[in-house]
Structure formats: C-alpha cells, structure tokens
Amino acid sequence: MAALKIKEFPGLTRIAPETIERHSMEQALRDAQYALDVQLHDLRSEFLAREGKLRQDYLDRVAEITSA
C-alpha cells in the first residue's frame, strides 16, 4: 500500500490562527451588539408602556374633572 503524500501549503499555519482569532472576535462583537439591541428593545418597550399608562391616567383625571 502506498503512503499518502500530504502537500504542505506554505503560510497556511501562519494565516489560519489569525483568521480563527478574527472570526472569534467578530462573533464576540456580534454577540455583544445583539445583547445591547435586546436590552434597548426592552427599555423602549418599558418606556412605551409606562408612557401609555401615564397618558391614560392623565386622560382619566381630565375626564373626572370635566364631568364634575
């Protein structure tokens, strides 16, 4: 049986770890951005809910004052 001859690719070992590091960094940055986007979405949703409640309370009070 003939042994398989593996071709070496010059420079491959120098490029691959750097590429993997960059990919890992990019993925970590994407994960951080996604977490921020989720938090901002939650904050906006909470703000809109609280604003709606305050406006409704105001309208209820105005209706109460004007109906008296």
mmCIF file of C-alpha atoms in Angstrom:
data_model
loop_
_atom_site.group_PDB
_atom_site.id
_atom_site.type_symbol
_atom_site.label_atom_id
_atom_site.label_comp_id
_atom_site.label_asym_id
_atom_site.label_seq_id
_atom_site.Cartn_x
_atom_site.Cartn_y
_atom_site.Cartn_z
ATOM 1 C CA MET A 1 0.000 0.000 0.000
ATOM 2 C CA ALA A 2 1.325 3.395 -0.919
ATOM 3 C CA ALA A 3 1.595 6.002 1.801
ATOM 4 C CA LEU A 4 -0.410 9.142 1.262
ATOM 5 C CA LYS A 5 1.729 12.105 0.493
ATOM 6 C CA ILE A 6 0.464 15.261 2.134
ATOM 7 C CA LYS A 7 1.230 18.502 0.379
ATOM 8 C CA GLU A 8 2.302 21.319 2.606
ATOM 9 C CA PHE A 9 0.845 24.715 1.909
ATOM 10 C CA PRO A 10 3.348 27.432 2.730
ATOM 11 C CA GLY A 11 1.976 30.131 5.020
ATOM 12 C CA LEU A 12 -1.160 28.227 5.926
ATOM 13 C CA THR A 13 -0.169 27.714 9.543
ATOM 14 C CA ARG A 14 0.528 31.441 9.934
ATOM 15 C CA ILE A 15 -2.774 32.539 8.375
ATOM 16 C CA ALA A 16 -5.185 30.049 9.946
ATOM 17 C CA PRO A 17 -4.768 31.025 13.649
ATOM 18 C CA GLU A 18 -5.089 34.719 12.801
ATOM 19 C CA THR A 19 -8.212 34.038 10.753
ATOM 20 C CA ILE A 20 -9.715 31.974 13.563
ATOM 21 C CA GLU A 21 -8.899 34.730 16.093
ATOM 22 C CA ARG A 22 -10.512 37.369 13.896
ATOM 23 C CA HIS A 23 -13.589 35.223 13.386
ATOM 24 C CA SER A 24 -13.860 34.672 17.138
ATOM 25 C CA MET A 25 -13.505 38.408 17.763
ATOM 26 C CA GLU A 26 -16.116 39.241 15.126
ATOM 27 C CA GLN A 27 -18.525 36.717 16.630
ATOM 28 C CA ALA A 28 -17.966 38.112 20.144
ATOM 29 C CA LEU A 29 -18.652 41.638 18.838
ATOM 30 C CA ARG A 30 -21.837 40.441 17.113
ATOM 31 C CA ASP A 31 -22.974 38.745 20.337
ATOM 32 C CA ALA A 32 -22.320 41.926 22.333
ATOM 33 C CA GLN A 33 -24.226 44.023 19.777
ATOM 34 C CA TYR A 34 -27.161 41.600 19.865
ATOM 35 C CA ALA A 35 -27.269 41.729 23.675
ATOM 36 C CA LEU A 36 -27.291 45.542 23.539
ATOM 37 C CA ASP A 37 -30.063 45.537 20.921
ATOM 38 C CA VAL A 38 -32.204 43.247 23.099
ATOM 39 C CA GLN A 39 -31.673 45.465 26.154
ATOM 40 C CA LEU A 40 -32.517 48.611 24.180
ATOM 41 C CA HIS A 41 -35.652 46.965 22.799
ATOM 42 C CA ASP A 42 -36.756 46.020 26.321
ATOM 43 C CA LEU A 43 -36.074 49.553 27.525
ATOM 44 C CA ARG A 44 -38.080 51.094 24.681
ATOM 45 C CA SER A 45 -40.960 48.692 25.297
ATOM 46 C CA GLU A 46 -40.992 49.515 29.008
ATOM 47 C CA PHE A 47 -40.874 53.243 28.239
ATOM 48 C CA LEU A 48 -43.814 52.991 25.841
ATOM 49 C CA ALA A 49 -45.867 51.011 28.349
ATOM 50 C CA ARG A 50 -45.147 53.480 31.162
ATOM 51 C CA GLU A 51 -45.820 56.468 28.897
ATOM 52 C CA GLY A 52 -49.138 54.953 27.836
ATOM 53 C CA LYS A 53 -50.140 54.411 31.465
ATOM 54 C CA LEU A 54 -49.248 57.995 32.405
ATOM 55 C CA ARG A 55 -51.224 59.389 29.477
ATOM 56 C CA GLN A 56 -54.228 57.213 30.347
ATOM 57 C CA ASP A 57 -54.052 58.328 33.986
ATOM 58 C CA TYR A 58 -53.972 61.937 32.814
ATOM 59 C CA LEU A 59 -56.942 61.443 30.479
ATOM 60 C CA ASP A 60 -58.891 59.710 33.257
ATOM 61 C CA ARG A 61 -58.180 62.616 35.584
ATOM 62 C CA VAL A 62 -59.180 65.182 32.948
ATOM 63 C CA ALA A 63 -62.410 63.270 32.295
ATOM 64 C CA GLU A 64 -63.112 63.187 36.020
ATOM 65 C CA ILE A 65 -62.529 66.937 36.394
ATOM 66 C CA THR A 66 -64.577 67.919 33.355
ATOM 67 C CA SER A 67 -67.513 65.670 34.209
ATOM 68 C CA ALA A 68 -67.956 67.194 37.663
#
